[in-house]
């Protein structure tokens, strides 16, 4: 096979494969609807806010990774209507009757577990 035929074949394959690659879905955002009962685990890369059941005495919960000057590192901030909790990796906390634990913190994001 000559060079022109190989080049044409490679170009044809690339044009056929391009639409399939473009249709690949991006990474899904965490589904927070499952956190309504106060029991879930998710990884996030930007702040998220979700509703929780009334039994926790909270209308909503917001979770974000923030820089802490006093700790000199990133921490997780769990904000609720009446205050907030700052936690480092591995730490546990609570707001009203809702308990949670920071599983991991990385440059890309963080993982948190709500245990009700």
mmCIF file with all atom_site columns, C-alpha atoms in Angstrom:
data_model
loop_
_atom_site.group_PDB
_atom_site.id
_atom_site.type_symbol
_atom_site.label_atom_id
_atom_site.label_alt_id
_atom_site.label_comp_id
_atom_site.label_asym_id
_atom_site.label_entity_id
_atom_site.label_seq_id
_atom_site.pdbx_PDB_ins_code
_atom_site.Cartn_x
_atom_site.Cartn_y
_atom_site.Cartn_z
_atom_site.occupancy
_atom_site.B_iso_or_equiv
_atom_site.pdbx_formal_charge
_atom_site.auth_seq_id
_atom_site.auth_comp_id
_atom_site.auth_asym_id
_atom_site.auth_atom_id
_atom_site.pdbx_PDB_model_num
ATOM 1   C CA . UNK A 1 1   ? 0.000   0.000  0.000  1.00 0.00 ? 1   UNK A CA 1
ATOM 2   C CA . UNK A 1 2   ? 1.387   3.416  -0.863 1.00 0.00 ? 2   UNK A CA 1
ATOM 3   C CA . UNK A 1 3   ? 1.611   6.454  1.440  1.00 0.00 ? 3   UNK A CA 1
ATOM 4   C CA . UNK A 1 4   ? -1.362  8.218  -0.098 1.00 0.00 ? 4   UNK A CA 1
ATOM 5   C CA . UNK A 1 5   ? -3.580  5.195  0.427  1.00 0.00 ? 5   UNK A CA 1
ATOM 6   C CA . UNK A 1 6   ? -2.410  4.822  4.057  1.00 0.00 ? 6   UNK A CA 1
ATOM 7   C CA . UNK A 1 7   ? -2.991  8.520  4.750  1.00 0.00 ? 7   UNK A CA 1
ATOM 8   C CA . UNK A 1 8   ? -6.462  8.362  3.225  1.00 0.00 ? 8   UNK A CA 1
ATOM 9   C CA . UNK A 1 9   ? -7.304  5.269  5.252  1.00 0.00 ? 9   UNK A CA 1
ATOM 10  C CA . UNK A 1 10  ? -6.077  6.886  8.504  1.00 0.00 ? 10  UNK A CA 1
ATOM 11  C CA . UNK A 1 11  ? -8.082  10.049 7.783  1.00 0.00 ? 11  UNK A CA 1
ATOM 12  C CA . UNK A 1 12  ? -11.219 8.047  7.034  1.00 0.00 ? 12  UNK A CA 1
ATOM 13  C CA . UNK A 1 13  ? -10.860 6.115  10.311 1.00 0.00 ? 13  UNK A CA 1
ATOM 14  C CA . UNK A 1 14  ? -10.386 9.355  12.252 1.00 0.00 ? 14  UNK A CA 1
ATOM 15  C CA . UNK A 1 15  ? -13.485 10.912 10.720 1.00 0.00 ? 15  UNK A CA 1
ATOM 16  C CA . UNK A 1 16  ? -15.564 7.838  11.551 1.00 0.00 ? 16  UNK A CA 1
ATOM 17  C CA . UNK A 1 17  ? -14.292 7.659  15.157 1.00 0.00 ? 17  UNK A CA 1
ATOM 18  C CA . UNK A 1 18  ? -14.596 11.392 15.934 1.00 0.00 ? 18  UNK A CA 1
ATOM 19  C CA . UNK A 1 19  ? -18.398 11.481 16.399 1.00 0.00 ? 19  UNK A CA 1
ATOM 20  C CA . UNK A 1 20  ? -18.244 8.455  18.720 1.00 0.00 ? 20  UNK A CA 1
ATOM 21  C CA . UNK A 1 21  ? -15.588 10.122 20.872 1.00 0.00 ? 21  UNK A CA 1
ATOM 22  C CA . UNK A 1 22  ? -17.481 13.406 20.978 1.00 0.00 ? 22  UNK A CA 1
ATOM 23  C CA . UNK A 1 23  ? -20.615 11.619 22.204 1.00 0.00 ? 23  UNK A CA 1
ATOM 24  C CA . UNK A 1 24  ? -18.835 10.275 25.308 1.00 0.00 ? 24  UNK A CA 1
ATOM 25  C CA . UNK A 1 25  ? -20.555 11.827 28.356 1.00 0.00 ? 25  UNK A CA 1
ATOM 26  C CA . UNK A 1 26  ? -18.554 13.957 30.756 1.00 0.00 ? 26  UNK A CA 1
ATOM 27  C CA . UNK A 1 27  ? -18.114 12.882 34.364 1.00 0.00 ? 27  UNK A CA 1
ATOM 28  C CA . UNK A 1 28  ? -21.449 13.176 36.104 1.00 0.00 ? 28  UNK A CA 1
ATOM 29  C CA . UNK A 1 29  ? -21.951 15.582 38.979 1.00 0.00 ? 29  UNK A CA 1
ATOM 30  C CA . UNK A 1 30  ? -22.736 13.943 42.310 1.00 0.00 ? 30  UNK A CA 1
ATOM 31  C CA . UNK A 1 31  ? -26.385 12.959 42.663 1.00 0.00 ? 31  UNK A CA 1
ATOM 32  C CA . UNK A 1 32  ? -27.385 14.644 45.884 1.00 0.00 ? 32  UNK A CA 1
ATOM 33  C CA . UNK A 1 33  ? -31.047 13.650 45.895 1.00 0.00 ? 33  UNK A CA 1
ATOM 34  C CA . UNK A 1 34  ? -29.963 10.481 47.697 1.00 0.00 ? 34  UNK A CA 1
ATOM 35  C CA . UNK A 1 35  ? -28.576 12.609 50.545 1.00 0.00 ? 35  UNK A CA 1
ATOM 36  C CA . UNK A 1 36  ? -32.042 13.787 51.588 1.00 0.00 ? 36  UNK A CA 1
ATOM 37  C CA . UNK A 1 37  ? -32.219 11.040 54.234 1.00 0.00 ? 37  UNK A CA 1
ATOM 38  C CA . UNK A 1 38  ? -28.860 12.204 55.650 1.00 0.00 ? 38  UNK A CA 1
ATOM 39  C CA . UNK A 1 39  ? -26.992 9.064  54.619 1.00 0.00 ? 39  UNK A CA 1
ATOM 40  C CA . UNK A 1 40  ? -24.736 9.263  51.574 1.00 0.00 ? 40  UNK A CA 1
ATOM 41  C CA . UNK A 1 41  ? -21.169 9.584  50.374 1.00 0.00 ? 41  UNK A CA 1
ATOM 42  C CA . UNK A 1 42  ? -20.020 11.675 47.418 1.00 0.00 ? 42  UNK A CA 1
ATOM 43  C CA . UNK A 1 43  ? -16.993 13.288 45.845 1.00 0.00 ? 43  UNK A CA 1
ATOM 44  C CA . UNK A 1 44  ? -17.186 16.933 44.834 1.00 0.00 ? 44  UNK A CA 1
ATOM 45  C CA . UNK A 1 45  ? -14.966 19.384 42.976 1.00 0.00 ? 45  UNK A CA 1
ATOM 46  C CA . UNK A 1 46  ? -16.941 22.559 43.621 1.00 0.00 ? 46  UNK A CA 1
ATOM 47  C CA . UNK A 1 47  ? -19.342 23.662 46.364 1.00 0.00 ? 47  UNK A CA 1
ATOM 48  C CA . UNK A 1 48  ? -22.643 21.768 46.504 1.00 0.00 ? 48  UNK A CA 1
ATOM 49  C CA . UNK A 1 49  ? -25.883 22.502 48.324 1.00 0.00 ? 49  UNK A CA 1
ATOM 50  C CA . UNK A 1 50  ? -28.719 20.070 48.976 1.00 0.00 ? 50  UNK A CA 1
ATOM 51  C CA . UNK A 1 51  ? -31.840 19.633 51.078 1.00 0.00 ? 51  UNK A CA 1
ATOM 52  C CA . UNK A 1 52  ? -32.128 17.217 53.997 1.00 0.00 ? 52  UNK A CA 1
ATOM 53  C CA . UNK A 1 53  ? -35.079 15.709 55.840 1.00 0.00 ? 53  UNK A CA 1
ATOM 54  C CA . UNK A 1 54  ? -36.823 17.838 58.465 1.00 0.00 ? 54  UNK A CA 1
ATOM 55  C CA . UNK A 1 55  ? -35.890 15.357 61.205 1.00 0.00 ? 55  UNK A CA 1
ATOM 56  C CA . UNK A 1 56  ? -32.388 16.908 61.198 1.00 0.00 ? 56  UNK A CA 1
ATOM 57  C CA . UNK A 1 57  ? -33.749 20.370 61.961 1.00 0.00 ? 57  UNK A CA 1
ATOM 58  C CA . UNK A 1 58  ? -32.012 21.800 58.880 1.00 0.00 ? 58  UNK A CA 1
ATOM 59  C CA . UNK A 1 59  ? -33.505 23.097 55.644 1.00 0.00 ? 59  UNK A CA 1
ATOM 60  C CA . UNK A 1 60  ? -30.313 22.589 53.633 1.00 0.00 ? 60  UNK A CA 1
ATOM 61  C CA . UNK A 1 61  ? -26.602 21.718 53.815 1.00 0.00 ? 61  UNK A CA 1
ATOM 62  C CA . UNK A 1 62  ? -23.768 23.248 51.789 1.00 0.00 ? 62  UNK A CA 1
ATOM 63  C CA . UNK A 1 63  ? -20.387 21.511 51.428 1.00 0.00 ? 63  UNK A CA 1
ATOM 64  C CA . UNK A 1 64  ? -17.258 23.197 50.051 1.00 0.00 ? 64  UNK A CA 1
ATOM 65  C CA . UNK A 1 65  ? -13.489 22.805 50.049 1.00 0.00 ? 65  UNK A CA 1
ATOM 66  C CA . UNK A 1 66  ? -11.915 26.006 51.370 1.00 0.00 ? 66  UNK A CA 1
ATOM 67  C CA . UNK A 1 67  ? -8.444  27.227 52.292 1.00 0.00 ? 67  UNK A CA 1
ATOM 68  C CA . UNK A 1 68  ? -7.866  27.595 56.009 1.00 0.00 ? 68  UNK A CA 1
ATOM 69  C CA . UNK A 1 69  ? -5.274  30.139 57.121 1.00 0.00 ? 69  UNK A CA 1
ATOM 70  C CA . UNK A 1 70  ? -5.134  28.710 60.642 1.00 0.00 ? 70  UNK A CA 1
ATOM 71  C CA . UNK A 1 71  ? -4.569  25.139 59.399 1.00 0.00 ? 71  UNK A CA 1
ATOM 72  C CA . UNK A 1 72  ? -2.417  26.157 56.424 1.00 0.00 ? 72  UNK A CA 1
ATOM 73  C CA . UNK A 1 73  ? -4.213  23.679 54.172 1.00 0.00 ? 73  UNK A CA 1
ATOM 74  C CA . UNK A 1 74  ? -7.523  22.937 52.485 1.00 0.00 ? 74  UNK A CA 1
ATOM 75  C CA . UNK A 1 75  ? -10.375 21.919 54.770 1.00 0.00 ? 75  UNK A CA 1
ATOM 76  C CA . UNK A 1 76  ? -14.013 21.022 54.260 1.00 0.00 ? 76  UNK A CA 1
ATOM 77  C CA . UNK A 1 77  ? -16.617 23.540 55.317 1.00 0.00 ? 77  UNK A CA 1
ATOM 78  C CA . UNK A 1 78  ? -20.093 22.200 56.026 1.00 0.00 ? 78  UNK A CA 1
ATOM 79  C CA . UNK A 1 79  ? -22.495 25.122 56.229 1.00 0.00 ? 79  UNK A CA 1
ATOM 80  C CA . UNK A 1 80  ? -26.049 24.935 57.571 1.00 0.00 ? 80  UNK A CA 1
ATOM 81  C CA . UNK A 1 81  ? -28.573 27.738 58.206 1.00 0.00 ? 81  UNK A CA 1
ATOM 82  C CA . UNK A 1 82  ? -27.375 28.315 61.774 1.00 0.00 ? 82  UNK A CA 1
ATOM 83  C CA . UNK A 1 83  ? -23.590 28.032 61.352 1.00 0.00 ? 83  UNK A CA 1
ATOM 84  C CA . UNK A 1 84  ? -20.740 26.044 59.860 1.00 0.00 ? 84  UNK A CA 1
ATOM 85  C CA . UNK A 1 85  ? -18.160 23.388 60.697 1.00 0.00 ? 85  UNK A CA 1
ATOM 86  C CA . UNK A 1 86  ? -14.570 23.281 59.363 1.00 0.00 ? 86  UNK A CA 1
ATOM 87  C CA . UNK A 1 87  ? -12.918 19.865 59.210 1.00 0.00 ? 87  UNK A CA 1
ATOM 88  C CA . UNK A 1 88  ? -9.648  18.399 57.986 1.00 0.00 ? 88  UNK A CA 1
ATOM 89  C CA . UNK A 1 89  ? -9.228  15.005 56.342 1.00 0.00 ? 89  UNK A CA 1
ATOM 90  C CA . UNK A 1 90  ? -10.407 12.155 58.579 1.00 0.00 ? 90  UNK A CA 1
ATOM 91  C CA . UNK A 1 91  ? -12.289 14.444 60.967 1.00 0.00 ? 91  UNK A CA 1
ATOM 92  C CA . UNK A 1 92  ? -15.905 13.941 61.998 1.00 0.00 ? 92  UNK A CA 1
ATOM 93  C CA . UNK A 1 93  ? -18.481 16.582 62.800 1.00 0.00 ? 93  UNK A CA 1
ATOM 94  C CA . UNK A 1 94  ? -22.158 17.232 63.227 1.00 0.00 ? 94  UNK A CA 1
ATOM 95  C CA . UNK A 1 95  ? -24.750 19.928 62.728 1.00 0.00 ? 95  UNK A CA 1
ATOM 96  C CA . UNK A 1 96  ? -27.910 19.523 64.790 1.00 0.00 ? 96  UNK A CA 1
ATOM 97  C CA . UNK A 1 97  ? -28.584 15.778 64.464 1.00 0.00 ? 97  UNK A CA 1
ATOM 98  C CA . UNK A 1 98  ? -26.743 15.301 61.150 1.00 0.00 ? 98  UNK A CA 1
ATOM 99  C CA . UNK A 1 99  ? -23.348 13.552 61.403 1.00 0.00 ? 99  UNK A CA 1
ATOM 100 C CA . UNK A 1 100 ? -20.624 13.535 58.751 1.00 0.00 ? 100 UNK A CA 1
ATOM 101 C CA . UNK A 1 101 ? -16.976 12.621 58.178 1.00 0.00 ? 101 UNK A CA 1
ATOM 102 C CA . UNK A 1 102 ? -14.372 13.885 55.700 1.00 0.00 ? 102 UNK A CA 1
ATOM 103 C CA . UNK A 1 103 ? -13.050 10.822 53.870 1.00 0.00 ? 103 UNK A CA 1
ATOM 104 C CA . UNK A 1 104 ? -10.392 12.553 51.754 1.00 0.00 ? 104 UNK A CA 1
ATOM 105 C CA . UNK A 1 105 ? -9.208  15.914 50.458 1.00 0.00 ? 105 UNK A CA 1
ATOM 106 C CA . UNK A 1 106 ? -7.141  16.186 47.252 1.00 0.00 ? 106 UNK A CA 1
ATOM 107 C CA . UNK A 1 107 ? -6.088  18.965 44.892 1.00 0.00 ? 107 UNK A CA 1
ATOM 108 C CA . UNK A 1 108 ? -8.972  17.987 42.598 1.00 0.00 ? 108 UNK A CA 1
ATOM 109 C CA . UNK A 1 109 ? -11.739 17.876 45.230 1.00 0.00 ? 109 UNK A CA 1
ATOM 110 C CA . UNK A 1 110 ? -12.889 16.001 48.312 1.00 0.00 ? 110 UNK A CA 1
ATOM 111 C CA . UNK A 1 111 ? -15.006 13.100 49.487 1.00 0.00 ? 111 UNK A CA 1
ATOM 112 C CA . UNK A 1 112 ? -17.439 13.327 52.405 1.00 0.00 ? 112 UNK A CA 1
ATOM 113 C CA . UNK A 1 113 ? -19.713 10.778 54.071 1.00 0.00 ? 113 UNK A CA 1
ATOM 114 C CA . UNK A 1 114 ? -22.975 11.713 55.777 1.00 0.00 ? 114 UNK A CA 1
ATOM 115 C CA . UNK A 1 115 ? -24.072 9.098  58.308 1.00 0.00 ? 115 UNK A CA 1
ATOM 116 C CA . UNK A 1 116 ? -27.349 10.567 59.482 1.00 0.00 ? 116 UNK A CA 1
#
